[in-house]
Amino acid sequence: MAELPTRTLGDGTSVPVLGFGTYSLRGDDGVRAMAGALEDGYRFLDTAVNYRNEREVAEAVRASGVERGDVFIQTKIPGRDHGGARRSLETTLDVMDLDFIDSALIHWPNPSQGAFVRAWEGLVEAKDAGLVRSIGVSNFKAPHLDAIIEATGVTPASNQIELHPFFPQVEQRADDERRGITTQSWAPLGRAGELLTAEPVVTAAQAHDVTPAQVILRWHLHLDALPVPKSADPQRRAGNLEVLGFDLSDAQVEAITALGRPDGRLFDADPDTHEEM
Ligand SMILES: NC(=O)c1ccc[n+]([C@@H]2O[C@H](COP(=O)([O-])OP(=O)(O)OC[C@H]3O[C@@H](n4cnc5c(N)ncnc54)[C@H](OP(=O)(O)O)[C@@H]3O)[C@@H](O)[C@H]2O)c1
């Protein structure tokens, strides 16, 4: 069983270097897949209120037999709860039957709604009250980060953004790093589309005798980003953990990053305009 090393977030919280995405994993099959992930060695489950599977995430932790304290559980506050982030988190804890959660992120800034600063204030309050150990954001750009830090003096520990070789987010990663924010990568495999057959990915996979997915996940670690790949397939899920037994050369990392393109987003979800309620 693979055992993942951890890294320390800006607020001192320790987190595995790679997490398990749970979007679309629901019901009994979802519980089985997530418990299986914990049995494989994953120790970080990434959920959200809007995935409608928080109950299953908590059930999976209990079913796996892994100690609650050994699992990092992260959720995300939806746009409709920006005015009451603390209350939203209390509901999550009720649904999960937990006393605290490890990490809570604002899912999207929804700038047109104009309430993400209020949401951040709610998360700061929830952290002070001990409901959550680490607070962060998702899909935030530099002006959104400026606004919440200016209002509260509190810097998010994480910023989970769309990040894969077709959209390598060079500027946002640098901005996060400058602020001491850990960048997490959503859709780290580009949802397994044409990325898996891209030339530099396939060439590196052949050179290291690993899969294209393993090369891409290793690339995230080279960027110091924290990927949360999702797989419902037991073999692919286990394989996605085996990313530390080989190393990419600088040239391989550069060739993969060079796949980036300005319109590389998977579905045009620009945080300045995308609405998530
Ligand atoms: N913060 C946000 O706004 C946001 C947005 C989107 C996603 N997320 C989070 O990020 C997680 C991951 O993103 P994602 O699920 O969109 O995309 P992803 O992890 O890049 O890709 C998942 C897809 O890749 C396939 N796959 C997984 N491992 C594979 C492998 N080794 N070889 C070939 N195919 C493989 C999966 O199919 P199988 O299941 O059949 O293996 C699934 O179709 C989500 O589950 C969620 O937790 C966050």
mmCIF file of C-alpha atoms and ligand atoms in Angstrom:
data_model
loop_
_atom_site.group_PDB
_atom_site.id
_atom_site.type_symbol
_atom_site.label_atom_id
_atom_site.label_comp_id
_atom_site.label_asym_id
_atom_site.label_seq_id
_atom_site.Cartn_x
_atom_site.Cartn_y
_atom_site.Cartn_z
ATOM 1 C CA MET A 1 0.000 0.000 0.000
ATOM 2 C CA ALA A 2 1.340 3.393 -0.987
ATOM 3 C CA GLU A 3 1.893 5.815 1.869
ATOM 4 C CA LEU A 4 1.826 9.408 0.817
ATOM 5 C CA PRO A 5 4.073 12.031 2.352
ATOM 6 C CA THR A 6 2.483 15.179 3.697
ATOM 7 C CA ARG A 7 3.125 18.870 3.214
ATOM 8 C CA THR A 8 2.429 21.767 5.547
ATOM 9 C CA LEU A 9 -0.048 24.458 4.550
ATOM 10 C CA GLY A 10 0.539 28.128 5.334
ATOM 11 C CA ASP A 11 -1.576 27.841 8.490
ATOM 12 C CA GLY A 12 0.517 24.949 9.808
ATOM 13 C CA THR A 13 -1.971 22.205 8.913
ATOM 14 C CA SER A 14 -0.476 19.005 7.559
ATOM 15 C CA VAL A 15 -2.022 17.517 4.411
ATOM 16 C CA PRO A 16 -1.147 14.610 2.056
ATOM 17 C CA VAL A 17 0.586 15.727 -1.146
ATOM 18 C CA LEU A 18 -2.196 14.199 -3.281
ATOM 19 C CA GLY A 19 -5.931 13.888 -2.576
ATOM 20 C CA PHE A 20 -8.887 11.927 -3.911
ATOM 21 C CA GLY A 21 -11.573 13.803 -5.864
ATOM 22 C CA THR A 22 -15.097 12.645 -5.096
ATOM 23 C CA TYR A 23 -17.222 14.575 -7.580
ATOM 24 C CA SER A 24 -20.027 12.302 -8.874
ATOM 25 C CA LEU A 25 -19.297 9.481 -6.387
ATOM 26 C CA ARG A 26 -22.606 8.950 -4.589
ATOM 27 C CA GLY A 27 -24.775 6.334 -2.943
ATOM 28 C CA ASP A 28 -23.535 2.869 -1.994
ATOM 29 C CA ASP A 29 -21.209 2.717 -4.993
ATOM 30 C CA GLY A 30 -19.747 6.060 -3.940
ATOM 31 C CA VAL A 31 -19.176 4.876 -0.374
ATOM 32 C CA ARG A 32 -17.464 1.736 -1.699
ATOM 33 C CA ALA A 33 -15.240 3.749 -4.040
ATOM 34 C CA MET A 34 -14.217 6.227 -1.335
ATOM 35 C CA ALA A 35 -13.672 3.545 1.321
ATOM 36 C CA GLY A 36 -11.617 1.684 -1.301
ATOM 37 C CA ALA A 37 -9.555 4.817 -1.852
ATOM 38 C CA LEU A 38 -8.784 4.981 1.868
ATOM 39 C CA GLU A 39 -7.853 1.300 1.823
ATOM 40 C CA ASP A 40 -5.517 2.025 -1.126
ATOM 41 C CA GLY A 41 -3.758 4.651 0.992
ATOM 42 C CA TYR A 42 -5.457 7.939 0.090
ATOM 43 C CA ARG A 43 -5.827 10.117 3.185
ATOM 44 C CA PHE A 44 -7.419 13.246 1.703
ATOM 45 C CA LEU A 45 -11.008 13.279 0.412
ATOM 46 C CA ASP A 46 -12.173 16.335 -1.539
ATOM 47 C CA THR A 47 -15.918 16.986 -1.482
ATOM 48 C CA ALA A 48 -18.298 19.970 -1.664
ATOM 49 C CA VAL A 49 -21.808 20.772 -0.516
ATOM 50 C CA ASN A 50 -22.807 20.799 -4.178
ATOM 51 C CA TYR A 51 -21.460 17.285 -4.829
ATOM 52 C CA ARG A 52 -24.338 16.070 -2.619
ATOM 53 C CA ASN A 53 -22.128 13.302 -1.218
ATOM 54 C CA GLU A 54 -20.849 14.669 2.094
ATOM 55 C CA ARG A 55 -22.817 12.008 3.990
ATOM 56 C CA GLU A 56 -21.236 9.282 1.841
ATOM 57 C CA VAL A 57 -17.751 10.732 2.435
ATOM 58 C CA ALA A 58 -18.213 10.454 6.199
ATOM 59 C CA GLU A 59 -19.719 6.975 5.839
ATOM 60 C CA ALA A 60 -16.742 5.884 3.752
ATOM 61 C CA VAL A 61 -14.308 7.018 6.444
ATOM 62 C CA ARG A 62 -16.213 4.994 9.040
ATOM 63 C CA ALA A 63 -16.518 1.963 6.720
ATOM 64 C CA SER A 64 -12.802 1.988 5.876
ATOM 65 C CA GLY A 65 -11.701 1.501 9.459
ATOM 66 C CA VAL A 66 -9.101 4.261 9.020
ATOM 67 C CA GLU A 67 -8.956 6.533 12.055
ATOM 68 C CA ARG A 68 -10.913 9.757 11.535
ATOM 69 C CA GLY A 69 -7.856 11.706 12.721
ATOM 70 C CA ASP A 70 -5.771 10.204 9.917
ATOM 71 C CA VAL A 71 -8.052 11.480 7.127
ATOM 72 C CA PHE A 72 -8.072 15.030 5.801
ATOM 73 C CA ILE A 73 -11.647 15.885 4.748
ATOM 74 C CA GLN A 74 -12.212 19.003 2.681
ATOM 75 C CA THR A 75 -15.537 20.522 1.645
ATOM 76 C CA LYS A 76 -16.581 23.670 -0.249
ATOM 77 C CA ILE A 77 -19.173 26.313 0.542
ATOM 78 C CA PRO A 78 -21.626 26.950 -2.325
ATOM 79 C CA GLY A 79 -22.515 30.389 -3.661
ATOM 80 C CA ARG A 80 -25.989 30.328 -2.114
ATOM 81 C CA ASP A 81 -24.355 30.125 1.343
ATOM 82 C CA HIS A 82 -21.943 33.057 0.968
ATOM 83 C CA GLY A 83 -24.078 35.084 3.371
ATOM 84 C CA GLY A 84 -23.908 32.336 6.028
ATOM 85 C CA ALA A 85 -20.719 30.334 5.633
ATOM 86 C CA ARG A 86 -20.531 29.370 9.275
ATOM 87 C CA ARG A 87 -24.119 28.112 9.238
ATOM 88 C CA SER A 88 -23.363 26.184 6.038
ATOM 89 C CA LEU A 89 -20.447 24.480 7.743
ATOM 90 C CA GLU A 90 -22.588 23.610 10.769
ATOM 91 C CA THR A 91 -25.033 21.892 8.388
ATOM 92 C CA THR A 92 -22.141 19.986 6.784
ATOM 93 C CA LEU A 93 -20.985 18.802 10.206
ATOM 94 C CA ASP A 94 -24.555 17.657 11.005
ATOM 95 C CA VAL A 95 -24.804 15.795 7.703
ATOM 96 C CA MET A 96 -21.432 14.138 8.275
ATOM 97 C CA ASP A 97 -21.970 13.622 11.987
ATOM 98 C CA LEU A 98 -18.551 15.121 12.707
ATOM 99 C CA ASP A 99 -17.322 17.613 15.303
ATOM 100 C CA PHE A 100 -14.975 19.381 12.933
ATOM 101 C CA ILE A 101 -13.836 19.284 9.332
ATOM 102 C CA ASP A 102 -10.223 19.579 8.207
ATOM 103 C CA SER A 103 -10.625 22.112 5.434
ATOM 104 C CA ALA A 104 -13.382 24.314 4.009
ATOM 105 C CA LEU A 105 -13.033 26.355 0.820
ATOM 106 C CA ILE A 106 -15.253 28.982 -0.791
ATOM 107 C CA HIS A 107 -16.210 27.013 -3.929
ATOM 108 C CA TRP A 108 -16.298 29.942 -6.409
ATOM 109 C CA PRO A 109 -16.039 33.705 -5.865
ATOM 110 C CA ASN A 110 -19.235 34.452 -7.851
ATOM 111 C CA PRO A 111 -18.153 38.107 -8.152
ATOM 112 C CA SER A 112 -21.505 39.267 -9.517
ATOM 113 C CA GLN A 113 -23.113 38.170 -6.257
ATOM 114 C CA GLY A 114 -20.651 40.391 -4.343
ATOM 115 C CA ALA A 115 -20.661 38.281 -1.171
ATOM 116 C CA PHE A 116 -17.394 36.315 -1.215
ATOM 117 C CA VAL A 117 -15.782 38.646 1.345
ATOM 118 C CA ARG A 118 -18.704 37.932 3.668
ATOM 119 C CA ALA A 119 -18.228 34.213 3.026
ATOM 120 C CA TRP A 120 -14.553 34.534 3.964
ATOM 121 C CA GLU A 121 -15.444 36.397 7.171
ATOM 122 C CA GLY A 122 -17.812 33.505 7.988
ATOM 123 C CA LEU A 123 -15.051 30.947 7.456
ATOM 124 C CA VAL A 124 -12.638 32.926 9.642
ATOM 125 C CA GLU A 125 -15.303 32.925 12.371
ATOM 126 C CA ALA A 126 -15.928 29.174 11.912
ATOM 127 C CA LYS A 127 -12.210 28.485 12.239
ATOM 128 C CA ASP A 128 -11.989 30.577 15.406
ATOM 129 C CA ALA A 129 -14.927 28.551 16.767
ATOM 130 C CA GLY A 130 -13.085 25.267 16.079
ATOM 131 C CA LEU A 131 -15.468 23.961 13.389
ATOM 132 C CA VAL A 132 -12.707 23.763 10.792
ATOM 133 C CA ARG A 133 -8.918 23.422 11.024
ATOM 134 C CA SER A 134 -7.899 25.039 7.753
ATOM 135 C CA ILE A 135 -9.736 27.543 5.550
ATOM 136 C CA GLY A 136 -9.169 28.411 1.936
ATOM 137 C CA VAL A 137 -10.715 29.263 -1.381
ATOM 138 C CA SER A 138 -11.274 27.783 -4.803
ATOM 139 C CA ASN A 139 -11.217 29.416 -8.216
ATOM 140 C CA PHE A 140 -9.949 32.712 -6.775
ATOM 141 C CA LYS A 141 -7.919 35.132 -8.896
ATOM 142 C CA ALA A 142 -5.524 37.777 -7.524
ATOM 143 C CA PRO A 143 -8.168 40.560 -7.088
ATOM 144 C CA HIS A 144 -10.470 38.166 -5.186
ATOM 145 C CA LEU A 145 -7.551 37.182 -2.935
ATOM 146 C CA ASP A 146 -6.631 40.846 -2.409
ATOM 147 C CA ALA A 147 -10.188 41.637 -1.306
ATOM 148 C CA ILE A 148 -10.549 38.907 1.314
ATOM 149 C CA ILE A 149 -7.054 39.369 2.751
ATOM 150 C CA GLU A 150 -7.496 43.129 2.939
ATOM 151 C CA ALA A 151 -10.852 42.753 4.718
ATOM 152 C CA THR A 152 -9.729 40.223 7.341
ATOM 153 C CA GLY A 153 -5.936 40.086 7.451
ATOM 154 C CA VAL A 154 -6.288 36.316 7.034
ATOM 155 C CA THR A 155 -4.623 34.602 4.061
ATOM 156 C CA PRO A 156 -6.270 31.412 2.735
ATOM 157 C CA ALA A 157 -4.232 28.250 3.229
ATOM 158 C CA SER A 158 -5.255 26.799 -0.151
ATOM 159 C CA ASN A 159 -6.571 27.896 -3.523
ATOM 160 C CA GLN A 160 -8.037 25.008 -5.530
ATOM 161 C CA ILE A 161 -8.056 25.941 -9.210
ATOM 162 C CA GLU A 162 -8.477 24.264 -12.580
ATOM 163 C CA LEU A 163 -4.943 23.080 -13.314
ATOM 164 C CA HIS A 164 -3.661 20.548 -15.848
ATOM 165 C CA PRO A 165 -1.075 20.661 -18.647
ATOM 166 C CA PHE A 166 -3.518 22.276 -21.104
ATOM 167 C CA PHE A 167 -4.113 25.022 -18.514
ATOM 168 C CA PRO A 168 -0.977 25.247 -16.369
ATOM 169 C CA GLN A 169 -1.942 28.487 -14.585
ATOM 170 C CA VAL A 170 1.597 29.865 -14.512
ATOM 171 C CA GLU A 171 0.582 33.306 -13.198
ATOM 172 C CA GLN A 172 -1.961 32.171 -10.604
ATOM 173 C CA ARG A 173 0.465 29.588 -9.240
ATOM 174 C CA ALA A 174 3.140 32.257 -8.882
ATOM 175 C CA ASP A 175 0.655 34.596 -7.188
ATOM 176 C CA ASP A 176 -0.443 31.867 -4.756
ATOM 177 C CA GLU A 177 3.172 31.014 -3.970
ATOM 178 C CA ARG A 178 4.077 34.647 -3.310
ATOM 179 C CA ARG A 179 1.276 34.805 -0.744
ATOM 180 C CA GLY A 180 2.168 31.467 0.907
ATOM 181 C CA ILE A 181 -0.999 29.781 -0.450
ATOM 182 C CA THR A 182 -0.896 26.121 -1.527
ATOM 183 C CA THR A 183 -2.330 25.637 -5.002
ATOM 184 C CA GLN A 184 -4.561 22.586 -5.331
ATOM 185 C CA SER A 185 -5.327 21.267 -8.827
ATOM 186 C CA TRP A 186 -8.858 20.327 -9.840
ATOM 187 C CA ALA A 187 -9.375 18.226 -12.973
ATOM 188 C CA PRO A 188 -5.656 17.395 -12.641
ATOM 189 C CA LEU A 189 -5.944 14.806 -15.430
ATOM 190 C CA GLY A 190 -7.867 17.193 -17.656
ATOM 191 C CA ARG A 191 -10.743 14.758 -17.157
ATOM 192 C CA ALA A 192 -8.722 12.156 -19.034
ATOM 193 C CA GLY A 193 -9.422 13.556 -22.473
ATOM 194 C CA GLU A 194 -6.856 14.056 -25.239
ATOM 195 C CA LEU A 195 -4.285 15.031 -22.614
ATOM 196 C CA LEU A 196 -3.549 11.355 -21.979
ATOM 197 C CA THR A 197 -2.362 10.937 -25.570
ATOM 198 C CA ALA A 198 -0.409 14.207 -25.838
ATOM 199 C CA GLU A 199 3.083 13.570 -27.196
ATOM 200 C CA PRO A 200 5.286 14.758 -24.279
ATOM 201 C CA VAL A 201 3.076 12.902 -21.804
ATOM 202 C CA VAL A 202 3.212 9.631 -23.734
ATOM 203 C CA THR A 203 6.967 9.954 -24.344
ATOM 204 C CA ALA A 204 7.653 10.480 -20.629
ATOM 205 C CA ALA A 205 5.323 7.601 -19.716
ATOM 206 C CA GLN A 206 7.255 5.259 -22.036
ATOM 207 C CA ALA A 207 10.602 6.476 -20.695
ATOM 208 C CA HIS A 208 9.607 5.751 -17.087
ATOM 209 C CA ASP A 209 7.429 2.700 -17.796
ATOM 210 C CA VAL A 210 4.413 4.301 -16.104
ATOM 211 C CA THR A 211 0.981 5.424 -17.332
ATOM 212 C CA PRO A 212 0.233 8.844 -18.864
ATOM 213 C CA ALA A 213 -1.948 9.625 -15.816
ATOM 214 C CA GLN A 214 0.966 8.899 -13.483
ATOM 215 C CA VAL A 215 3.198 11.242 -15.512
ATOM 216 C CA ILE A 216 0.629 14.032 -15.281
ATOM 217 C CA LEU A 217 0.155 13.614 -11.531
ATOM 218 C CA ARG A 218 3.933 13.608 -11.044
ATOM 219 C CA TRP A 219 4.058 16.830 -13.101
ATOM 220 C CA HIS A 220 1.669 18.463 -10.582
ATOM 221 C CA LEU A 221 3.963 17.493 -7.728
ATOM 222 C CA HIS A 222 6.920 18.989 -9.613
ATOM 223 C CA LEU A 223 4.986 22.274 -9.800
ATOM 224 C CA ASP A 224 4.392 22.047 -6.049
ATOM 225 C CA ALA A 225 0.657 21.834 -6.725
ATOM 226 C CA LEU A 226 -1.608 19.400 -4.884
ATOM 227 C CA PRO A 227 -3.722 17.310 -7.292
ATOM 228 C CA VAL A 228 -7.060 15.697 -6.370
ATOM 229 C CA PRO A 229 -7.659 13.122 -9.143
ATOM 230 C CA LYS A 230 -10.945 11.229 -9.215
ATOM 231 C CA SER A 231 -11.416 7.674 -10.404
ATOM 232 C CA ALA A 232 -14.327 5.298 -9.890
ATOM 233 C CA ASP A 233 -12.195 2.447 -11.231
ATOM 234 C CA PRO A 234 -10.249 0.516 -8.548
ATOM 235 C CA GLN A 235 -7.213 -0.114 -10.761
ATOM 236 C CA ARG A 236 -6.914 3.456 -12.056
ATOM 237 C CA ARG A 237 -7.606 4.796 -8.565
ATOM 238 C CA ALA A 238 -4.769 2.745 -7.048
ATOM 239 C CA GLY A 239 -2.432 3.573 -9.946
ATOM 240 C CA ASN A 240 -2.977 7.288 -9.447
ATOM 241 C CA LEU A 241 -1.339 6.949 -6.023
ATOM 242 C CA GLU A 242 1.844 5.404 -7.400
ATOM 243 C CA VAL A 243 3.514 8.587 -8.494
ATOM 244 C CA LEU A 244 6.566 8.814 -6.292
ATOM 245 C CA GLY A 245 8.600 5.896 -7.587
ATOM 246 C CA PHE A 246 9.976 7.851 -10.547
ATOM 247 C CA ASP A 247 11.028 11.395 -11.307
ATOM 248 C CA LEU A 248 10.533 13.650 -14.325
ATOM 249 C CA SER A 249 13.486 15.538 -15.729
ATOM 250 C CA ASP A 250 13.318 19.338 -15.976
ATOM 251 C CA ALA A 251 13.040 18.958 -19.751
ATOM 252 C CA GLN A 252 10.072 16.592 -19.397
ATOM 253 C CA VAL A 253 8.334 18.975 -16.971
ATOM 254 C CA GLU A 254 8.936 21.883 -19.362
ATOM 255 C CA ALA A 255 7.679 19.959 -22.393
ATOM 256 C CA ILE A 256 4.466 19.048 -20.552
ATOM 257 C CA THR A 257 3.952 22.614 -19.294
ATOM 258 C CA ALA A 258 4.411 23.800 -22.893
ATOM 259 C CA LEU A 259 1.137 22.008 -23.768
ATOM 260 C CA GLY A 260 -0.604 24.963 -22.095
ATOM 261 C CA ARG A 261 -2.837 27.166 -24.214
ATOM 262 C CA PRO A 262 -4.709 30.367 -23.395
ATOM 263 C CA ASP A 263 -8.116 28.739 -23.968
ATOM 264 C CA GLY A 264 -7.086 25.529 -22.202
ATOM 265 C CA ARG A 265 -9.941 25.557 -19.698
ATOM 266 C CA LEU A 266 -12.082 22.431 -19.957
ATOM 267 C CA PHE A 267 -15.427 24.193 -20.117
ATOM 268 C CA ASP A 268 -14.739 27.898 -20.143
ATOM 269 C CA ALA A 269 -15.328 28.313 -16.400
ATOM 270 C CA ASP A 270 -13.618 31.677 -15.878
ATOM 271 C CA PRO A 271 -14.016 32.651 -12.200
ATOM 272 C CA ASP A 272 -14.732 36.273 -13.223
ATOM 273 C CA THR A 273 -17.961 35.187 -14.889
ATOM 274 C CA HIS A 274 -18.743 31.587 -13.871
ATOM 275 C CA GLU A 275 -21.652 31.375 -11.426
ATOM 276 C CA GLU A 276 -21.946 28.530 -8.971
ATOM 277 C CA MET A 277 -24.813 28.626 -6.529
HETATM 278 N N1 LIG B 1 -13.104 23.367 -7.011
HETATM 279 C C1 LIG B 1 -13.773 23.147 -8.114
HETATM 280 O O1 LIG B 1 -14.426 24.046 -8.665
HETATM 281 C C2 LIG B 1 -13.731 21.798 -8.735
HETATM 282 C C3 LIG B 1 -14.216 21.607 -10.039
HETATM 283 C C4 LIG B 1 -14.137 20.318 -10.587
HETATM 284 C C5 LIG B 1 -13.583 19.261 -9.848
HETATM 285 N N2 LIG B 1 -13.155 19.470 -8.570
HETATM 286 C C6 LIG B 1 -12.549 18.381 -7.769
HETATM 287 O O2 LIG B 1 -11.482 17.819 -8.506
HETATM 288 C C7 LIG B 1 -11.661 16.406 -8.608
HETATM 289 C C8 LIG B 1 -11.014 15.877 -9.851
HETATM 290 O O3 LIG B 1 -11.502 16.535 -10.995
HETATM 291 P P1 LIG B 1 -12.350 15.802 -12.116
HETATM 292 O O4 LIG B 1 -13.003 14.629 -11.507
HETATM 293 O O5 LIG B 1 -13.192 16.816 -12.745
HETATM 294 O O6 LIG B 1 -11.264 15.398 -13.207
HETATM 295 P P2 LIG B 1 -9.941 14.467 -13.246
HETATM 296 O O7 LIG B 1 -9.600 13.958 -11.911
HETATM 297 O O8 LIG B 1 -8.939 15.237 -14.029
HETATM 298 O O9 LIG B 1 -10.394 13.293 -14.190
HETATM 299 C C9 LIG B 1 -11.358 12.351 -13.811
HETATM 300 C C10 LIG B 1 -11.615 11.490 -15.046
HETATM 301 O O10 LIG B 1 -10.426 10.828 -15.414
HETATM 302 C C11 LIG B 1 -10.631 9.408 -15.439
HETATM 303 N N3 LIG B 1 -9.411 8.812 -14.892
HETATM 304 C C12 LIG B 1 -8.966 8.856 -13.625
HETATM 305 N N4 LIG B 1 -7.794 8.234 -13.498
HETATM 306 C C13 LIG B 1 -7.465 7.787 -14.715
HETATM 307 C C14 LIG B 1 -6.353 7.053 -15.230
HETATM 308 N N5 LIG B 1 -5.358 6.671 -14.437
HETATM 309 N N6 LIG B 1 -6.347 6.749 -16.552
HETATM 310 C C15 LIG B 1 -7.370 7.119 -17.370
HETATM 311 N N7 LIG B 1 -8.450 7.821 -16.936
HETATM 312 C C16 LIG B 1 -8.493 8.147 -15.616
HETATM 313 C C17 LIG B 1 -11.851 9.180 -14.592
HETATM 314 O O11 LIG B 1 -12.582 8.072 -15.055
HETATM 315 P P3 LIG B 1 -12.883 6.807 -14.083
HETATM 316 O O12 LIG B 1 -13.599 7.345 -12.893
HETATM 317 O O13 LIG B 1 -13.711 5.924 -14.939
HETATM 318 O O14 LIG B 1 -11.531 6.221 -13.759
HETATM 319 C C18 LIG B 1 -12.664 10.449 -14.805
HETATM 320 O O15 LIG B 1 -13.409 10.355 -16.004
HETATM 321 C C19 LIG B 1 -13.184 16.256 -8.552
HETATM 322 O O16 LIG B 1 -13.590 14.920 -8.303
HETATM 323 C C20 LIG B 1 -13.514 17.226 -7.463
HETATM 324 O O17 LIG B 1 -13.220 16.655 -6.201
HETATM 325 C C21 LIG B 1 -13.210 20.736 -8.020
#
